[in-house]
Short mmCIF file of C-alpha atoms and ligand atoms in Angstrom, two decimals:
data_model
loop_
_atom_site.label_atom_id
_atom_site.label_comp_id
_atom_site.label_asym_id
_atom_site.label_seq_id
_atom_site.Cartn_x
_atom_site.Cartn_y
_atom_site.Cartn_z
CA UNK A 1 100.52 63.23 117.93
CA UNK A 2 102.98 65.72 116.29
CA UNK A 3 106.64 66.05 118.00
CA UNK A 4 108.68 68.07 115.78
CA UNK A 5 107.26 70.77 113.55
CA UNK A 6 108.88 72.71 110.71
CA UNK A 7 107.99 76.11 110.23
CA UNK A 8 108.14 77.15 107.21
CA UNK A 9 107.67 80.44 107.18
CA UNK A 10 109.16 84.12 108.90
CA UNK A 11 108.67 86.98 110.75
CA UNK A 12 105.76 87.36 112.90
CA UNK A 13 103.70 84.26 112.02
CA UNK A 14 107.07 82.25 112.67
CA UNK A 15 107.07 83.38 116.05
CA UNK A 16 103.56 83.00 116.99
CA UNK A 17 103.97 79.45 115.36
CA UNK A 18 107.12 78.89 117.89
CA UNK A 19 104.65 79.61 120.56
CA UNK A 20 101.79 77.70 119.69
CA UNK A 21 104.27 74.46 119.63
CA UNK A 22 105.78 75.12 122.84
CA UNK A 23 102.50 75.37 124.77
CA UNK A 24 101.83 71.87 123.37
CA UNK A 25 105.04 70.12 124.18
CA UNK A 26 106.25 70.18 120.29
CA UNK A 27 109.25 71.22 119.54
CA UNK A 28 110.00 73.89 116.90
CA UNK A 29 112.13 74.11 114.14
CA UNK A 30 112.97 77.16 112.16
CA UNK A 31 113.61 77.19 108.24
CA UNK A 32 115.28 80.43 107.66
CA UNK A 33 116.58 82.29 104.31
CA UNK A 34 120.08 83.52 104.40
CA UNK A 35 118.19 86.82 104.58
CA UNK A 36 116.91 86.32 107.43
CA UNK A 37 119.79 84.61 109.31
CA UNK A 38 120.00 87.07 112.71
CA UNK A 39 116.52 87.20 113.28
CA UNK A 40 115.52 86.39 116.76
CA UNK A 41 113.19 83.65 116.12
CA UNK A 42 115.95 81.80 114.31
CA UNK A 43 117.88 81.79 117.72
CA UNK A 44 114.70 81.27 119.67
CA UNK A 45 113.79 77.60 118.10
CA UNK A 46 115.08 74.87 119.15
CA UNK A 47 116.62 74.15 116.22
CA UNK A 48 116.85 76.07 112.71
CA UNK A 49 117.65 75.41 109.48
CA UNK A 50 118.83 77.08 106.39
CA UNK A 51 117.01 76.39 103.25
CA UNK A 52 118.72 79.06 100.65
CA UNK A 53 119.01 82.67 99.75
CA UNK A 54 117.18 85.85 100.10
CA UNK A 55 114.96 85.53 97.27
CA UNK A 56 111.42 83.38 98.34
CA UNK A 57 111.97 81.29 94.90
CA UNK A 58 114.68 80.18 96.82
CA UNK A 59 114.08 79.32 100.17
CA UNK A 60 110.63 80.47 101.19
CA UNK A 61 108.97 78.61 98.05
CA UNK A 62 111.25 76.00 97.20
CA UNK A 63 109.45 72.83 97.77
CA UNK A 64 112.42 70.35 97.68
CA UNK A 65 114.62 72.95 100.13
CA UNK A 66 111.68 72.37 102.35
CA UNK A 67 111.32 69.21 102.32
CA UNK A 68 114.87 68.21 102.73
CA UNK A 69 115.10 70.45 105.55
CA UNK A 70 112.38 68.75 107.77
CA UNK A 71 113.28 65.61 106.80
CA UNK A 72 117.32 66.27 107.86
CA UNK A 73 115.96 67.91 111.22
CA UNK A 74 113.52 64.85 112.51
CA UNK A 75 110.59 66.73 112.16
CA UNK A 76 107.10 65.11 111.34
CA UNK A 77 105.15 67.92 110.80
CA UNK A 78 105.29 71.10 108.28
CA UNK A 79 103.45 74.33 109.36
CA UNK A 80 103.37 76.59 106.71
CA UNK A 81 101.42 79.56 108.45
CA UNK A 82 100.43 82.72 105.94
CA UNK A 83 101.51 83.52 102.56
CA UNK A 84 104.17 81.44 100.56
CA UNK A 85 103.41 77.43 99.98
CA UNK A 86 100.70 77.84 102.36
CA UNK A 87 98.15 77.53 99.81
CA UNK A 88 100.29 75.17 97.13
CA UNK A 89 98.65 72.06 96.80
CA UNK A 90 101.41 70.32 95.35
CA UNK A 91 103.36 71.22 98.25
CA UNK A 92 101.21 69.93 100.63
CA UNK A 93 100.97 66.74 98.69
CA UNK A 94 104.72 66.42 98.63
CA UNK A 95 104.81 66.96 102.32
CA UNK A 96 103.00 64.26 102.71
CA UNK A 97 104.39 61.91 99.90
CA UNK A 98 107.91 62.34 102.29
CA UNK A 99 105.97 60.86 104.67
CA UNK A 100 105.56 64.01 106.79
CA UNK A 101 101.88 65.96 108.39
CA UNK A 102 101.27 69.22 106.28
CA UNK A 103 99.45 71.29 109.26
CA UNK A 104 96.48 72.32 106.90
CA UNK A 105 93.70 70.54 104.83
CA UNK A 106 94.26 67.69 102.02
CA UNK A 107 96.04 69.01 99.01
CA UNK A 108 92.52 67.94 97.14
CA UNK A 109 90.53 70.83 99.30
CA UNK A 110 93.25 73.23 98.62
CA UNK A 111 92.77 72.27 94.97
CA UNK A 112 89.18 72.83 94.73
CA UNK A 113 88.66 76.36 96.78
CA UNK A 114 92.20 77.74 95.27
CA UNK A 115 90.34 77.36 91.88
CA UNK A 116 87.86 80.38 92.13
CA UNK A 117 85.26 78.56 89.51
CA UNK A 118 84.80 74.82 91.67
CA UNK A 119 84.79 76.97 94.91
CA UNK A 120 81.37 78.89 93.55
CA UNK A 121 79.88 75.47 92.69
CA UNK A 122 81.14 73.55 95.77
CA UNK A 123 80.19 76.64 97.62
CA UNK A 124 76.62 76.86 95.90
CA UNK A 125 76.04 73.03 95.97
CA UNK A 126 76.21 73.65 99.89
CA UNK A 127 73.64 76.16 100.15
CA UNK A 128 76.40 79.05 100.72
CA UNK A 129 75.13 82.31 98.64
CA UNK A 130 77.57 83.39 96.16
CA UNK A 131 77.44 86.55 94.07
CA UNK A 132 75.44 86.03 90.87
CA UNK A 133 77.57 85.15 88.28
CA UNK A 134 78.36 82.74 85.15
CA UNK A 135 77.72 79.35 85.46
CA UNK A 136 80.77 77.82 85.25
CA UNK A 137 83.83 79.40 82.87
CA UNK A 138 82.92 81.95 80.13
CA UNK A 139 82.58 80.18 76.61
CA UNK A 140 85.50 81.46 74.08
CA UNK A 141 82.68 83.10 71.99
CA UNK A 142 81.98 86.64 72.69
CA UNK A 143 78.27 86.53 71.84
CA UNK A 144 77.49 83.61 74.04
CA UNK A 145 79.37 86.08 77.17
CA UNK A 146 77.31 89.05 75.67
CA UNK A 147 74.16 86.80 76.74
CA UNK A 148 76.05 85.55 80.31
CA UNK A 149 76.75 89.32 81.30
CA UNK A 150 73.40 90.90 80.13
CA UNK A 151 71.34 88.45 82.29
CA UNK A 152 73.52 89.11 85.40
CA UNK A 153 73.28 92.93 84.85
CA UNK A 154 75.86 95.68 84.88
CA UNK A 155 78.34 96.53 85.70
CA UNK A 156 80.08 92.97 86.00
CA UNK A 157 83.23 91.75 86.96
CA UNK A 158 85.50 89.70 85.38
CA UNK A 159 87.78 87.30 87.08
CA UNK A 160 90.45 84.89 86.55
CA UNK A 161 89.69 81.31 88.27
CA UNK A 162 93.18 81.03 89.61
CA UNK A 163 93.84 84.77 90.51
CA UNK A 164 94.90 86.02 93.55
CA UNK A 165 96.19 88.70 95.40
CA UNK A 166 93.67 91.10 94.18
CA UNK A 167 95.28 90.06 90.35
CA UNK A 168 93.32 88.86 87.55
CA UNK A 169 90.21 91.37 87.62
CA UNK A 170 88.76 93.49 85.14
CA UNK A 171 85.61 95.45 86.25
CA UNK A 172 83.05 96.57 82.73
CA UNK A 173 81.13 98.53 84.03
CA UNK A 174 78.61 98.20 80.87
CA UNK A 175 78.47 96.47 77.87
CA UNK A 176 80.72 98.29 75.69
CA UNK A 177 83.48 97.71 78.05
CA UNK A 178 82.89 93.49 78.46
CA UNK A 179 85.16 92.50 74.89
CA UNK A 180 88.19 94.63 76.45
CA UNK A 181 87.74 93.12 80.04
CA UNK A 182 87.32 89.74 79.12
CA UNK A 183 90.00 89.71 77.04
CA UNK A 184 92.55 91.38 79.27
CA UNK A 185 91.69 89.21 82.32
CA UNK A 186 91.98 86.01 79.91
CA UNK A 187 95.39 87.16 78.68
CA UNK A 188 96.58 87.96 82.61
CA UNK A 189 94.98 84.46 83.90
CA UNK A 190 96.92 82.34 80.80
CA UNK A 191 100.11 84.16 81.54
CA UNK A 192 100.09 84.95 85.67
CA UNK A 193 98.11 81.77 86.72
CA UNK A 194 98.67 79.62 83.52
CA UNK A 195 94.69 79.07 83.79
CA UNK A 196 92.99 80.56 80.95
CA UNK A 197 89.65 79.92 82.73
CA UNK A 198 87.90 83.51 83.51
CA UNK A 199 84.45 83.88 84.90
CA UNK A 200 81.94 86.54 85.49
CA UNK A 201 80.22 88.07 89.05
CA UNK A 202 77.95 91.22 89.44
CA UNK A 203 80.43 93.95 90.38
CA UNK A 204 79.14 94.89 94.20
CA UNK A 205 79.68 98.99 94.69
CA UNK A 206 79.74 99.77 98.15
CA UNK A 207 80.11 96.25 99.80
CA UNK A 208 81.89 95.53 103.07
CA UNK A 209 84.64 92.83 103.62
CA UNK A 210 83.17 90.28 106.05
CA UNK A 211 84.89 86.39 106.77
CA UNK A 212 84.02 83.67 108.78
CA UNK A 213 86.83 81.44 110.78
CA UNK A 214 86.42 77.73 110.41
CA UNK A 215 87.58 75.10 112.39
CA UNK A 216 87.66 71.05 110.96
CA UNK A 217 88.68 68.46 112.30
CA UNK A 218 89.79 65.20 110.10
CA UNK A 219 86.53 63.30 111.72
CA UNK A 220 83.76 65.35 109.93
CA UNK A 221 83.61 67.49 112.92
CA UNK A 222 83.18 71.52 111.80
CA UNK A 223 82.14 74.89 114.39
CA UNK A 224 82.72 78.20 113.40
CA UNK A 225 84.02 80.81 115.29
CA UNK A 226 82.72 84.29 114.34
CA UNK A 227 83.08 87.11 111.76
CA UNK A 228 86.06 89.51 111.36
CA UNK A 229 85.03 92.77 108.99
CA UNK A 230 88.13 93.53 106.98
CA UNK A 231 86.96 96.51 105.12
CA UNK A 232 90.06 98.82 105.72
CA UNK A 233 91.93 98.57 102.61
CA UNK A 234 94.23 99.73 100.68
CA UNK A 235 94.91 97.76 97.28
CA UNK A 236 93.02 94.83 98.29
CA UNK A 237 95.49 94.88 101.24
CA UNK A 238 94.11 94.96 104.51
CA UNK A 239 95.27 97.39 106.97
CA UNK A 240 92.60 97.52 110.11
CA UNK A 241 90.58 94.03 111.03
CA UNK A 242 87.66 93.57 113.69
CA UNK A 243 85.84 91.05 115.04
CA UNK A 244 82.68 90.98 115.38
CA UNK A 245 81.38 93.03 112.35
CA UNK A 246 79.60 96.11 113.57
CA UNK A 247 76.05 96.53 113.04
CA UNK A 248 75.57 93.26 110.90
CA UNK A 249 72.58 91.26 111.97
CA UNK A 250 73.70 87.90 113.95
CA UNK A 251 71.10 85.44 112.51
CA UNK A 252 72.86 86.90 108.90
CA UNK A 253 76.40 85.78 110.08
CA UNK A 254 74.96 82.51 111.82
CA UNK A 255 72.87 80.99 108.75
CA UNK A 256 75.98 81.54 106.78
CA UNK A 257 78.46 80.38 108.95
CA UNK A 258 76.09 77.20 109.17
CA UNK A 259 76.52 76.88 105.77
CA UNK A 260 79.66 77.12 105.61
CA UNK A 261 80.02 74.58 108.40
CA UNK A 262 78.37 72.46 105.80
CA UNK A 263 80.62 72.84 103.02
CA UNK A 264 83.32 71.92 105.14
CA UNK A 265 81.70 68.49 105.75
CA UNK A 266 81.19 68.20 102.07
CA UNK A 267 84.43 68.75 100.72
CA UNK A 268 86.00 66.70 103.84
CA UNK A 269 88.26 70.30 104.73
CA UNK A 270 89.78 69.98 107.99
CA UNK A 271 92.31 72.11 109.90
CA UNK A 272 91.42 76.45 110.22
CA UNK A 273 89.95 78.17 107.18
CA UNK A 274 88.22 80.82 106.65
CA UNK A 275 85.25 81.96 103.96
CA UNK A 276 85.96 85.58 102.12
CA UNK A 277 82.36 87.03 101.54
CA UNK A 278 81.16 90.74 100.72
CA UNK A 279 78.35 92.25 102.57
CA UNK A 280 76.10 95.12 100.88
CA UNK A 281 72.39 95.82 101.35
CA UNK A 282 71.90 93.21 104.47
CA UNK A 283 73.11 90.39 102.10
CA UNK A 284 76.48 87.79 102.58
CA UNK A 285 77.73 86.66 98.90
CA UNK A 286 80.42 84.61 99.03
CA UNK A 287 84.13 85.07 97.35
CA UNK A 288 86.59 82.71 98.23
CA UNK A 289 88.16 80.45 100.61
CA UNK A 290 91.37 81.06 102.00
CA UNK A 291 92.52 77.42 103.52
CA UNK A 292 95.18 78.54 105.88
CA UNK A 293 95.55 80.73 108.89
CA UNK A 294 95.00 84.40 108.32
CA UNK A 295 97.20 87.36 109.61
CA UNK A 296 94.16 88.50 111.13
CA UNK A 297 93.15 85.58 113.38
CA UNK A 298 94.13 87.39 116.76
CA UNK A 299 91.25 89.32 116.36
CA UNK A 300 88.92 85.98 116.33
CA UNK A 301 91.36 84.67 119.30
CA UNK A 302 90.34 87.57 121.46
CA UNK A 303 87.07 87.49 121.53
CA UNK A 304 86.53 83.69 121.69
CA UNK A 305 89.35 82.89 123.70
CA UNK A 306 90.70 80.26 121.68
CA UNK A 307 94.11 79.34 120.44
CA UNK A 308 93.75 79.71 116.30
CA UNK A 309 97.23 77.75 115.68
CA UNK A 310 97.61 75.42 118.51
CA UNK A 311 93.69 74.23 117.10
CA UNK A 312 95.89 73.74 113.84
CA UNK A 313 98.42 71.66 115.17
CA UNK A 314 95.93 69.45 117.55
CA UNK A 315 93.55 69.06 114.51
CA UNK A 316 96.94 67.81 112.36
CA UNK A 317 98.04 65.34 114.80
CA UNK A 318 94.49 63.49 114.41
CA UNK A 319 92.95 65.36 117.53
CA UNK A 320 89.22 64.93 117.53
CA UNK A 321 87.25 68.83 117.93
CA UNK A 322 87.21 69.23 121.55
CA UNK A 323 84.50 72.17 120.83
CA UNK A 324 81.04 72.09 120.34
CA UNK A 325 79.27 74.94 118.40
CA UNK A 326 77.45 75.66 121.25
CA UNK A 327 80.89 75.58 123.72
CA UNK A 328 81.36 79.20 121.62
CA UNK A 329 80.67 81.96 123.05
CA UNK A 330 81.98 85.25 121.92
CA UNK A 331 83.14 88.28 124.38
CA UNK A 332 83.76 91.55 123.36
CA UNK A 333 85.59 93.25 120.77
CA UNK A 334 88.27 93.34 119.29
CA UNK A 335 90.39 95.31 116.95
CA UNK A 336 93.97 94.62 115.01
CA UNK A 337 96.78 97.11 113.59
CA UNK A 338 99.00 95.59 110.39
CA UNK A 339 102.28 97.49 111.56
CA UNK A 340 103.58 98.27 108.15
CA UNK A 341 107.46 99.30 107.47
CA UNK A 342 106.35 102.18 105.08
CA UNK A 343 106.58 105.67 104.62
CA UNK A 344 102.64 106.98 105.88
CA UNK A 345 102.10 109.00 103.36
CA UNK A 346 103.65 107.86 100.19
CA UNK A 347 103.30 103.92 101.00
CA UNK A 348 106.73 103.49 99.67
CA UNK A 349 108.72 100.56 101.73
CA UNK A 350 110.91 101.87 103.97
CA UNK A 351 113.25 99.40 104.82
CA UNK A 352 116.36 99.59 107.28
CA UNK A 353 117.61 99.51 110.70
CA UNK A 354 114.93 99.54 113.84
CA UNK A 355 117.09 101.64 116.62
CA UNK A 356 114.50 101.97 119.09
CA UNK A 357 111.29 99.89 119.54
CA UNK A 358 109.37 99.87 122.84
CA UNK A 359 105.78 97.91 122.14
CA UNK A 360 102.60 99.22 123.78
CA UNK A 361 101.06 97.08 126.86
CA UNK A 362 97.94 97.16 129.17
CA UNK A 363 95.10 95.45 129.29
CA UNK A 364 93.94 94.53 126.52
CA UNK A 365 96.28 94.93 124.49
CA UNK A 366 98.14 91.95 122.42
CA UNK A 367 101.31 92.66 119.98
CA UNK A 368 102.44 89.90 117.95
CA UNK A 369 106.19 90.82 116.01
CA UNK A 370 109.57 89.34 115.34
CA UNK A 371 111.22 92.88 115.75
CA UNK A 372 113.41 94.15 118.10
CA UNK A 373 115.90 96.81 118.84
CA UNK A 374 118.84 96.47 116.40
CA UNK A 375 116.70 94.39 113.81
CA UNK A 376 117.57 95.11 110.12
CA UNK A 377 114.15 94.57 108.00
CA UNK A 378 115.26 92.49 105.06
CA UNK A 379 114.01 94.40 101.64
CA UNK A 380 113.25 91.08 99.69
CA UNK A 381 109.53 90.18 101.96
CA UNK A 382 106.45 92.01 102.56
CA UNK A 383 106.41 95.34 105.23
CA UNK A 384 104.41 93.77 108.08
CA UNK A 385 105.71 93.99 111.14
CA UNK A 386 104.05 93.75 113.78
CA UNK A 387 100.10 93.40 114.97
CA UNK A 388 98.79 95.37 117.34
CA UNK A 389 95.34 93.23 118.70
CA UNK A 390 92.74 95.47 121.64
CA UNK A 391 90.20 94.12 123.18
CA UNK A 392 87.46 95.31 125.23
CA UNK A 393 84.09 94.54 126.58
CA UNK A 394 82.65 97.17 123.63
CA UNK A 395 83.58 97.86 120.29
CA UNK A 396 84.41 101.83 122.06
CA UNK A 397 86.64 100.39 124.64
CA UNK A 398 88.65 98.29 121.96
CA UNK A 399 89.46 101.55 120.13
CA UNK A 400 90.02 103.46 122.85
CA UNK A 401 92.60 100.67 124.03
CA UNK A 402 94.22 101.28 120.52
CA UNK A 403 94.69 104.87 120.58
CA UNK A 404 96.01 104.32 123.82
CA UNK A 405 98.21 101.44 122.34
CA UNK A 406 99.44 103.33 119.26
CA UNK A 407 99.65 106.27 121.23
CA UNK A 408 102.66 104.30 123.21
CA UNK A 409 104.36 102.96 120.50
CA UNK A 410 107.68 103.81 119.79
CA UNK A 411 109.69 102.79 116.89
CA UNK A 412 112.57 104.98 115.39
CA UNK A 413 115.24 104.58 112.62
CA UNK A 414 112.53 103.52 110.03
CA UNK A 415 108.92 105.10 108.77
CA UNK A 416 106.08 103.02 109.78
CA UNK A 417 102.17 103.63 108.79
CA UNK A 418 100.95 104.06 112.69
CA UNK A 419 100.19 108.38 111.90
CA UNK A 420 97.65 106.34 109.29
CA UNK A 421 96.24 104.11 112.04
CA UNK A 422 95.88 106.81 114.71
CA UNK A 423 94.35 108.93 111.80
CA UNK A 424 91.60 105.95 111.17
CA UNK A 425 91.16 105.67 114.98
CA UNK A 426 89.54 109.10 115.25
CA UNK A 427 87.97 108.97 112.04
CA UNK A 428 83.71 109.63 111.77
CA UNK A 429 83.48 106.76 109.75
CA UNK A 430 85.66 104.30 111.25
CA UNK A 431 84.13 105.27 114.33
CA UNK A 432 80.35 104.94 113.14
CA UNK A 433 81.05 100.92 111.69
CA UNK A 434 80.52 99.51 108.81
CA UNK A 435 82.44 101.38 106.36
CA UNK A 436 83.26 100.24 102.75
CA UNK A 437 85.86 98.74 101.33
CA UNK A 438 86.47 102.19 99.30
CA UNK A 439 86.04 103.74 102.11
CA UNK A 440 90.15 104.33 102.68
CA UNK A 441 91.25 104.41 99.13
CA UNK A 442 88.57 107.23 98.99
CA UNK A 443 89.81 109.36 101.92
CA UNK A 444 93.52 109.22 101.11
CA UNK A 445 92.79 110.27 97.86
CA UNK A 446 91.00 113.19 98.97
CA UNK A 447 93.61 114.09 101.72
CA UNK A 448 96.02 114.34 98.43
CA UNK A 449 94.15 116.40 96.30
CA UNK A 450 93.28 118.64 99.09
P1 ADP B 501 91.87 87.71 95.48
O1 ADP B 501 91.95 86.22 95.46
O2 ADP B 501 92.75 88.33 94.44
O3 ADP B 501 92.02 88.31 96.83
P2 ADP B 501 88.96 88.13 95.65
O4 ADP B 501 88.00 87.34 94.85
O5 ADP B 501 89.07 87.82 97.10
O6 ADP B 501 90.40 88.05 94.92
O7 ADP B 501 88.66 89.66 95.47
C1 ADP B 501 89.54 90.64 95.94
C2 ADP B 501 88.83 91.95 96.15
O8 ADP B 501 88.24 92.43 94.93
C3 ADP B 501 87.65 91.85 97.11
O9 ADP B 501 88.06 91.96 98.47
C4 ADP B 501 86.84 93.06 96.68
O10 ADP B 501 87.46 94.23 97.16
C5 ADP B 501 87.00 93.05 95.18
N1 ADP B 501 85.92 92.25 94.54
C6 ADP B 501 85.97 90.95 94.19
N2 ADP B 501 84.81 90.54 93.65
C7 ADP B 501 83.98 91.61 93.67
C8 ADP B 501 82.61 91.84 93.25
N3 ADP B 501 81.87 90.87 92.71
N4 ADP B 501 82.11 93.07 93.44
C9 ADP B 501 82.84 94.06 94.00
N5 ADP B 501 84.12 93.92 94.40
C10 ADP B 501 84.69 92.71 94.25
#
């Protein structure tokens, strides 16, 4: 059992953390950067703690601040939730050399799915389909990759083994263009991920963003809980998630979520995670593993009706699954909002002072944010903030709920990207399923040149 749990982490997912330990009887404490000193989930733990400046080399990612600050508060546990250490393997491991529970799998699983190469094979070796691809890591000579790409077929891409971030990717999109890519992707991967290790995959065109949510426990014990289709992008950055994925065949999502179930067992994961795949031409391949929680998880919450992060912390303090696969059902759908600080039209940041903010409600309708009226976004993190989850008995009802939602949403003093979402929320496309993950990038562009 877990009593006292750092969170290391801010904004929304520090909040939703808070929450998650209260239901269970834990108590919360709060690591905060000097950046984020006034925020209200600071004041709303029961304790907090400063670990350092602004800047996330300094507070957010600095193992030893971390540390030191759950040690000096009592806590046993360390939640990291999204983004930052939450996918460090050496952190996790030093979290638990001080003696402490990291809320997430062993630093060894983190280590083998955060390198994109051992993923493919542990992800093959389990019967998971992966997008064709090299073997293993290219060769250094040029001829020998010639031979790897022409047998996979063009147009390839090239990737880094420890990229991330949408980083460390080079599509050729025949052969004249493979010396260039391979090279460039190599230099990036040497200096960005100090992994010189680059691979190759067919390059999918029109594929769709589909995941599956995990759930381990430390006893062998694995279910899965659904799809979410994350094909609204921008920049590899997802803007608009859903859950389930329209229009993609069950017994698809099933036999690869079995699979995946089976991975889990091999590579003894335990805690949430979820499994990155594409989807084109009624075909899963896999990508990559993300072993944390996602930003997107309320969607999976909604229409399964179970708590994502207080599953985390029950499965850390040595809880045994109280699920069966079959105890799953799903209801619904369900749709989520990323709430950007941003100017719609540009995408630059827009940072600054939130003077009015009055959230949408209704059934339905879920909002998960740290901000309030008054709030000063801090420039130095990333512009989410806020979530705004529908759900409804039918895909049509779940977007109706969220024009109805963003519709009622009032924030002034800054520029936010909700025009964008209502935009998407009426769009032929969006409103037909099962969209690309061009799809956006395609129509903004279009909306600027015309
Ligand atoms: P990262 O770790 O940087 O997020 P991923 O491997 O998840 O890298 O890929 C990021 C994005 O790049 C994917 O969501 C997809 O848009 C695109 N991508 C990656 N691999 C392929 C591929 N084989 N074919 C087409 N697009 C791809």
């Amino acid at each position: 059992m877990i009593g006292t749990v750092l969170i290391a982490n801010r904004g929304e997912v520090a909040l939703r953390v808070q929450r998650a330990c209260r239901a269970l009887g834990m108590k919360a404490v709060q690591a905060y950067s000097q950046a984020d000193a006034e925020a209200d989930y600071v004041r709303l733990a029961d304790a907090a703690i400063c670990i350092g400046p602004a800047s996330s080399s300094k507070s957010y990612l600095n193992i030893p601040a971390v540390i030191f600050a759950a040690r000096a508060t009592g806590c046993d546990a360390v939640h990291p939730g999204y983004g930052f250490l939450s996918e460090n393997a050496e952190f996790a491991e030093a979290v638990e050399a001080a003696g402490l529970t990291f809320i997430g799998p062993s630093a060894q699983a983190i280590r083998i799915m955060g390198d994109k190469i051992s993923a493919r094979t542990a992800m093959a070796a389990a019967g998971v389909p992966c997008i064709p691809g090299s073997p293993g890591a290219l060769p250094d000579d040029f001829e020998q990759c010639r031979g790897i790409a022409a047998t996979i077929g063009y147009p390839v891409i090239v990737k880094a083994a420890g990229g991330g971030g949408g980083r460390g990717m080079r599509v050729a999109a025949h052969e004249g263009e493979l010396a260039e890519a391979v090279a460039t992707t190599r230099e990036e991967a040497r200096a960005a991920f100090s992994n010189p290790a680059v691979y190759i995959e067919r390059y999918l065109g029109e594929p769709r963003h589909v995941e599956i949510q995990i759930l381990a426990d430390a006893h062998g014990n694995v279910v899965w809980l659904g799809e979410r289709d994350c094909s609204m992008q921008r920049r590899h950055q997802k803007i608009i998630e859903e859950a389930p994925a329209p229009g993609i065949p069950r017994a698809l999502v099933a036999n690869a979520a079995d699979r995946c179930v089976e991975a889990c067992r091999r590579i003894g994961y335990s805690g949430a995670g979820t499994f990155e795949f594409l989807y084109e031409k009624n075909e899963l391949f896999f990508i990559e593993m993300n072993t944390r929680l996602q930003v997107e998880h309320p969607v999976t919450e909604a229409i399964t009706d179970i708590d994502i992060v207080q599953a985390q912390l029950r499965i850390a303090g040595g809880e045994r699954l109280w699920l069966d696969q079959a105890d799953i059902e799903f209801r619904g759908h369900s749709l989520e909002c990323r709430i950007n600080a941003e100017d719609p039209v540009t995408f630059a940041p827009s940072p600054g002072v939130i003077s009015n903010w009055q959230p949408p409600s209704g059934v339905g309708i879920r909002v998960d944010t740290h901000i309030m009226p008054g709030y000063a976004i801090p420039t130095h993190y990333d512009s989410m903030i806020a979530k705004i989850v529908t759900h409804g008995r039918t895909r049509d009802e779940a977007i109706r709920r969220m024009r109805e939602a963003l519709a009622n949403t009032r924030i002034d003093g800054i520029k936010t990207n909700i025009p964008l979402h209502r935009e998407i929320m009426v769009d032929e496309a969006f409103l037909a399923g099962g969209a690309s993950i061009h799809y956006l990038e395609a129509k903004l562009e279009r909306a600027e040149n015309g």
